[in-house]
Amino acid sequence: MTATIIPDLPVFVVIAPLFVAFVLPTFARRMRLVEALVILVGILGFLGALYLASLVFAQKGSPLIYSLGGWQAPWGIELKAGNLGALFLLVVTGVSLPVSLFAKGNLAQEVGGKERSARFYVLYLLLGGALAGMAVTNDLFNVFVLVEVVTLSCCGLVSARNHPRAAEAAFKYLIMATLGSTLVMGGIGFIYMITGHLNMEFAARELASIWQHSPHVVWMALSFILVGFGVKAAVFPLHVWLPDAHSTAPSPASAILSGLAVKGYLICLLKFLYNVFGSALMQEFAVDRILVLAGAVAIIAGSILALSQDELKRRLAYSTVAQVGYIVLGLGLLNKQGLAGTLFYLASHAVIKSTLFLAAGAIIAATGKKKVSELSGIGRKMPLTMAAFTIGSFGLIGLPLFSGFVGKWYLLLGSIETGKLLPTVVVIAGSILCATYLLPVIRRAYFEPAPDTTNADWQDPQDPGFSQKLALILLAAIVVLLGVVPGPLLELAKRAAVELLLLQ
């Protein structure tokens, strides 16, 4: 049986959530069954991703390749689960499962009613399946299709909250995302026009031999891809849709949007840059310098904007803009240490930001208070929730023994290896700025007295229910575990970096 499953595993982890999303509306009135199916898909997806990663490890990085319909590349669509694919699949499934647990029994309060909750779960599974597809696809047009599925799912998740602000945020997201999609499609069109291929490997081979004959077309393709995915991933100053979308969405949606959706776009950008154009062309067209500069600006600007926000979820949303800057900066370092740090930090940030948004959602649901200035003493009222928020904050700042430290450390090593001062200084400065907008939340929660509970404006808050507690504990534990024992995931990131840089 195992021999039968292994060849189909790359497509199974993509198809399973999409299939369940298709049949889920049938059970819309049986919410417990819907929630059980979503959690079951999450468990199976994580186990499948874990097994796939173990196979990639055992084969020393040799990818598992699946040709859809039996058509071999370049004629057919190819799924390729190598080091990078296994890493991102672990991230997607490892974060999706706790978020599913958090949503159990609590989602109706945020979106209203069983039918709206069922629609939310359909979009949630479509998003998860499309992100899994992004991890393993090796086809340019397939990337575009998956990007569109993710975009439309995200818009639906943002608008799931029954509030005028949610509709406005979703519409703004849709307009900006459509612009990004148009540019991405244009970039793919330019690549196909000069190479005649949509398979990434075949397009890369052709591009390496003929780019000198059409340098302007290559530059246009690179420009369209960079700006298109820059809009999608909210790279500063193309981030204008993100603060409203992530702060307005229901808490599980905020966690998945910030933790995974943005990372999916960045993985696609990475595949275009390294798998199609390659590091040599990136240097030829100065893309590496553009990425380092854009990342540095995003880190500083996003952190400064986060400092000025009193609304908790909005502060976290602007923090995402800053943290995306670390990943973009790392993509431009073009060395093993920097790229390994980028991939590890991508995984770390996905877990950390999901933890922070879920904890923030639990606090807002329990207290009715959305502003940081109104959360005095909440740490004593909701100890487990605030402990998870604190662990996530320490990880995002990059303190030792937490996962963010490992990623930032390797980013620093990669920056030093380039011999450039700017990325080194910005990585350190970004951590300091991160502390300035997260530590005040912790200080107010633990060291300021709570308001009088007899005050009509203040509810007596408590930690959320069992499944929500379990989700927060799992995510916080992963943040600590990756900080203390980063070995397996870090090794996968290093192998992926070597593979992308063609150093093996």
mmCIF file of C-alpha atoms in Angstrom, residues 202-395:
data_model
loop_
_atom_site.group_PDB
_atom_site.id
_atom_site.type_symbol
_atom_site.label_atom_id
_atom_site.label_comp_id
_atom_site.label_asym_id
_atom_site.label_seq_id
_atom_site.Cartn_x
_atom_site.Cartn_y
_atom_site.Cartn_z
ATOM 1 C CA PHE A 202 12.870 23.902 -19.514
ATOM 2 C CA ALA A 203 12.207 27.661 -19.451
ATOM 3 C CA ALA A 204 15.343 28.203 -17.322
ATOM 4 C CA ARG A 205 17.547 26.217 -19.714
ATOM 5 C CA GLU A 206 16.261 28.103 -22.732
ATOM 6 C CA LEU A 207 16.485 31.464 -20.983
ATOM 7 C CA ALA A 208 20.121 30.885 -19.983
ATOM 8 C CA SER A 209 21.137 30.392 -23.616
ATOM 9 C CA ILE A 210 19.099 33.089 -25.384
ATOM 10 C CA TRP A 211 18.631 35.968 -22.936
ATOM 11 C CA GLN A 212 21.441 38.011 -24.530
ATOM 12 C CA HIS A 213 19.347 38.250 -27.720
ATOM 13 C CA SER A 214 16.355 39.754 -25.896
ATOM 14 C CA PRO A 215 17.639 41.520 -22.762
ATOM 15 C CA HIS A 216 14.821 44.082 -22.802
ATOM 16 C CA VAL A 217 12.185 41.344 -22.816
ATOM 17 C CA VAL A 218 13.913 39.624 -19.891
ATOM 18 C CA TRP A 219 14.028 42.914 -17.994
ATOM 19 C CA MET A 220 10.311 43.466 -18.658
ATOM 20 C CA ALA A 221 9.531 39.943 -17.450
ATOM 21 C CA LEU A 222 11.568 40.480 -14.286
ATOM 22 C CA SER A 223 9.938 43.862 -13.656
ATOM 23 C CA PHE A 224 6.418 42.510 -14.067
ATOM 24 C CA ILE A 225 7.119 39.531 -11.807
ATOM 25 C CA LEU A 226 8.763 41.659 -9.104
ATOM 26 C CA VAL A 227 6.021 44.291 -8.980
ATOM 27 C CA GLY A 228 3.197 41.768 -9.405
ATOM 28 C CA PHE A 229 4.293 39.587 -6.508
ATOM 29 C CA GLY A 230 5.335 42.727 -4.625
ATOM 30 C CA VAL A 231 1.681 43.792 -4.645
ATOM 31 C CA LYS A 232 0.490 40.298 -3.716
ATOM 32 C CA ALA A 233 2.967 39.918 -0.846
ATOM 33 C CA ALA A 234 2.477 43.511 0.392
ATOM 34 C CA VAL A 235 6.078 44.625 -0.088
ATOM 35 C CA PHE A 236 6.352 48.270 0.971
ATOM 36 C CA PRO A 237 5.111 50.618 -0.548
ATOM 37 C CA LEU A 238 2.744 48.214 -2.340
ATOM 38 C CA HIS A 239 1.232 47.171 0.992
ATOM 39 C CA VAL A 240 -1.764 49.493 1.124
ATOM 40 C CA TRP A 241 -4.362 46.695 1.069
ATOM 41 C CA LEU A 242 -2.833 44.597 3.866
ATOM 42 C CA PRO A 243 -3.500 46.575 7.096
ATOM 43 C CA ASP A 244 -7.257 46.814 6.453
ATOM 44 C CA ALA A 245 -7.566 43.221 5.209
ATOM 45 C CA HIS A 246 -5.626 41.535 8.002
ATOM 46 C CA SER A 247 -7.015 43.638 10.838
ATOM 47 C CA THR A 248 -10.662 43.357 9.711
ATOM 48 C CA ALA A 249 -10.808 39.639 8.874
ATOM 49 C CA PRO A 250 -12.003 37.043 11.432
ATOM 50 C CA SER A 251 -9.169 35.881 13.687
ATOM 51 C CA PRO A 252 -8.557 32.490 11.969
ATOM 52 C CA ALA A 253 -8.522 34.296 8.621
ATOM 53 C CA SER A 254 -6.077 36.936 9.911
ATOM 54 C CA ALA A 255 -3.775 34.170 11.119
ATOM 55 C CA ILE A 256 -3.865 32.257 7.845
ATOM 56 C CA LEU A 257 -3.581 35.377 5.664
ATOM 57 C CA SER A 258 -0.565 36.780 7.484
ATOM 58 C CA GLY A 259 0.987 33.438 8.359
ATOM 59 C CA LEU A 260 0.551 31.560 5.075
ATOM 60 C CA ALA A 261 -1.039 33.438 2.158
ATOM 61 C CA VAL A 262 1.643 36.124 2.001
ATOM 62 C CA LYS A 263 4.316 33.404 2.290
ATOM 63 C CA GLY A 264 2.779 31.535 -0.639
ATOM 64 C CA TYR A 265 3.255 34.571 -2.877
ATOM 65 C CA LEU A 266 6.843 34.911 -1.665
ATOM 66 C CA ILE A 267 7.544 31.230 -2.409
ATOM 67 C CA CYS A 268 6.220 31.773 -5.941
ATOM 68 C CA LEU A 269 8.448 34.847 -6.314
ATOM 69 C CA LEU A 270 11.414 32.804 -5.086
ATOM 70 C CA LYS A 271 10.675 30.071 -7.652
ATOM 71 C CA PHE A 272 10.539 32.586 -10.479
ATOM 72 C CA LEU A 273 13.762 34.289 -9.430
ATOM 73 C CA TYR A 274 15.871 31.211 -8.667
ATOM 74 C CA ASN A 275 14.267 28.370 -10.655
ATOM 75 C CA VAL A 276 13.582 30.328 -13.851
ATOM 76 C CA PHE A 277 15.918 33.330 -14.043
ATOM 77 C CA GLY A 278 18.709 32.051 -11.786
ATOM 78 C CA SER A 279 21.193 33.911 -9.604
ATOM 79 C CA ALA A 280 23.415 34.855 -12.563
ATOM 80 C CA LEU A 281 20.625 36.739 -14.329
ATOM 81 C CA MET A 282 19.539 38.295 -11.034
ATOM 82 C CA GLN A 283 23.017 39.787 -10.681
ATOM 83 C CA GLU A 284 23.151 40.778 -14.359
ATOM 84 C CA PHE A 285 19.963 42.851 -13.999
ATOM 85 C CA ALA A 286 20.778 44.063 -10.443
ATOM 86 C CA VAL A 287 17.710 42.311 -9.026
ATOM 87 C CA ASP A 288 19.687 41.261 -5.948
ATOM 88 C CA ARG A 289 20.400 44.898 -5.075
ATOM 89 C CA ILE A 290 16.776 45.870 -5.690
ATOM 90 C CA LEU A 291 15.584 43.130 -3.348
ATOM 91 C CA VAL A 292 18.015 44.087 -0.573
ATOM 92 C CA LEU A 293 17.028 47.763 -0.810
ATOM 93 C CA ALA A 294 13.292 47.004 -0.976
ATOM 94 C CA GLY A 295 13.567 44.649 1.989
ATOM 95 C CA ALA A 296 15.519 47.159 4.056
ATOM 96 C CA VAL A 297 12.995 49.932 3.371
ATOM 97 C CA ALA A 298 10.101 47.605 4.213
ATOM 98 C CA ILE A 299 11.649 46.571 7.546
ATOM 99 C CA ILE A 300 12.148 50.150 8.721
ATOM 100 C CA ALA A 301 8.966 51.689 7.265
ATOM 101 C CA GLY A 302 6.701 48.824 8.359
ATOM 102 C CA SER A 303 8.098 48.959 11.906
ATOM 103 C CA ILE A 304 7.635 52.722 12.164
ATOM 104 C CA LEU A 305 4.053 52.442 10.915
ATOM 105 C CA ALA A 306 3.368 49.653 13.429
ATOM 106 C CA LEU A 307 4.633 51.879 16.254
ATOM 107 C CA SER A 308 1.920 54.450 15.576
ATOM 108 C CA GLN A 309 -0.991 51.960 15.719
ATOM 109 C CA ASP A 310 -3.068 51.678 18.885
ATOM 110 C CA GLU A 311 -5.405 48.997 17.481
ATOM 111 C CA LEU A 312 -3.812 45.637 18.316
ATOM 112 C CA LYS A 313 -4.602 43.710 15.124
ATOM 113 C CA ARG A 314 -3.659 46.702 13.000
ATOM 114 C CA ARG A 315 -0.301 46.908 14.779
ATOM 115 C CA LEU A 316 0.252 43.237 13.984
ATOM 116 C CA ALA A 317 -0.793 43.825 10.374
ATOM 117 C CA TYR A 318 1.795 46.559 9.878
ATOM 118 C CA SER A 319 4.292 44.275 11.594
ATOM 119 C CA THR A 320 3.688 41.794 8.756
ATOM 120 C CA VAL A 321 4.769 44.480 6.279
ATOM 121 C CA ALA A 322 8.036 44.818 8.205
ATOM 122 C CA GLN A 323 8.609 41.071 8.519
ATOM 123 C CA VAL A 324 8.017 40.519 4.799
ATOM 124 C CA GLY A 325 10.975 42.868 4.380
ATOM 125 C CA TYR A 326 13.293 40.340 6.065
ATOM 126 C CA ILE A 327 12.317 37.656 3.552
ATOM 127 C CA VAL A 328 12.653 39.981 0.560
ATOM 128 C CA LEU A 329 16.044 41.190 1.802
ATOM 129 C CA GLY A 330 17.212 37.599 2.273
ATOM 130 C CA LEU A 331 16.218 36.687 -1.279
ATOM 131 C CA GLY A 332 18.691 39.272 -2.524
ATOM 132 C CA LEU A 333 21.708 38.051 -0.534
ATOM 133 C CA LEU A 334 22.462 35.251 -3.041
ATOM 134 C CA ASN A 335 24.407 33.055 -0.626
ATOM 135 C CA LYS A 336 23.684 29.847 1.245
ATOM 136 C CA GLN A 337 23.588 31.325 4.750
ATOM 137 C CA GLY A 338 21.306 34.185 3.774
ATOM 138 C CA LEU A 339 18.914 32.060 1.744
ATOM 139 C CA ALA A 340 18.745 29.328 4.397
ATOM 140 C CA GLY A 341 17.999 32.011 6.987
ATOM 141 C CA THR A 342 15.310 33.443 4.719
ATOM 142 C CA LEU A 343 13.547 30.100 4.327
ATOM 143 C CA PHE A 344 13.784 29.301 8.034
ATOM 144 C CA TYR A 345 12.545 32.780 8.933
ATOM 145 C CA LEU A 346 9.642 32.352 6.497
ATOM 146 C CA ALA A 347 8.612 29.195 8.355
ATOM 147 C CA SER A 348 9.207 30.791 11.741
ATOM 148 C CA HIS A 349 7.215 33.908 10.918
ATOM 149 C CA ALA A 350 4.292 31.826 9.666
ATOM 150 C CA VAL A 351 4.009 30.143 13.081
ATOM 151 C CA ILE A 352 4.722 33.286 15.101
ATOM 152 C CA LYS A 353 2.287 35.561 13.305
ATOM 153 C CA SER A 354 -0.462 32.941 13.460
ATOM 154 C CA THR A 355 0.121 32.719 17.212
ATOM 155 C CA LEU A 356 -0.062 36.492 17.630
ATOM 156 C CA PHE A 357 -3.207 36.967 15.555
ATOM 157 C CA LEU A 358 -5.045 34.085 17.244
ATOM 158 C CA ALA A 359 -4.075 35.352 20.695
ATOM 159 C CA ALA A 360 -5.160 38.872 19.733
ATOM 160 C CA GLY A 361 -8.466 37.496 18.445
ATOM 161 C CA ALA A 362 -9.057 35.623 21.702
ATOM 162 C CA ILE A 363 -8.345 38.774 23.720
ATOM 163 C CA ILE A 364 -10.685 40.895 21.595
ATOM 164 C CA ALA A 365 -13.451 38.264 21.775
ATOM 165 C CA ALA A 366 -13.147 38.008 25.564
ATOM 166 C CA THR A 367 -12.864 41.715 26.391
ATOM 167 C CA GLY A 368 -14.468 43.521 23.473
ATOM 168 C CA LYS A 369 -11.415 45.797 23.502
ATOM 169 C CA LYS A 370 -9.372 46.269 20.329
ATOM 170 C CA LYS A 371 -6.833 48.892 21.381
ATOM 171 C CA VAL A 372 -3.504 48.293 23.085
ATOM 172 C CA SER A 373 -4.196 51.161 25.484
ATOM 173 C CA GLU A 374 -7.290 49.323 26.771
ATOM 174 C CA LEU A 375 -5.590 46.018 27.624
ATOM 175 C CA SER A 376 -4.145 46.841 31.039
ATOM 176 C CA GLY A 377 -3.941 43.812 33.301
ATOM 177 C CA ILE A 378 -5.156 41.360 30.674
ATOM 178 C CA GLY A 379 -2.168 39.111 31.358
ATOM 179 C CA ARG A 380 -3.563 38.220 34.783
ATOM 180 C CA LYS A 381 -7.100 37.712 33.464
ATOM 181 C CA MET A 382 -6.099 35.549 30.460
ATOM 182 C CA PRO A 383 -2.744 34.005 31.477
ATOM 183 C CA LEU A 384 -2.527 31.281 28.822
ATOM 184 C CA THR A 385 -3.562 33.541 25.946
ATOM 185 C CA MET A 386 -1.149 36.262 26.977
ATOM 186 C CA ALA A 387 1.639 33.722 27.513
ATOM 187 C CA ALA A 388 1.200 32.569 23.906
ATOM 188 C CA PHE A 389 1.221 36.207 22.756
ATOM 189 C CA THR A 390 4.408 36.831 24.758
ATOM 190 C CA ILE A 391 6.174 33.783 23.303
ATOM 191 C CA GLY A 392 5.176 34.877 19.799
ATOM 192 C CA SER A 393 6.430 38.398 20.497
ATOM 193 C CA PHE A 394 9.790 37.152 21.765
ATOM 194 C CA GLY A 395 10.080 35.011 18.648
#
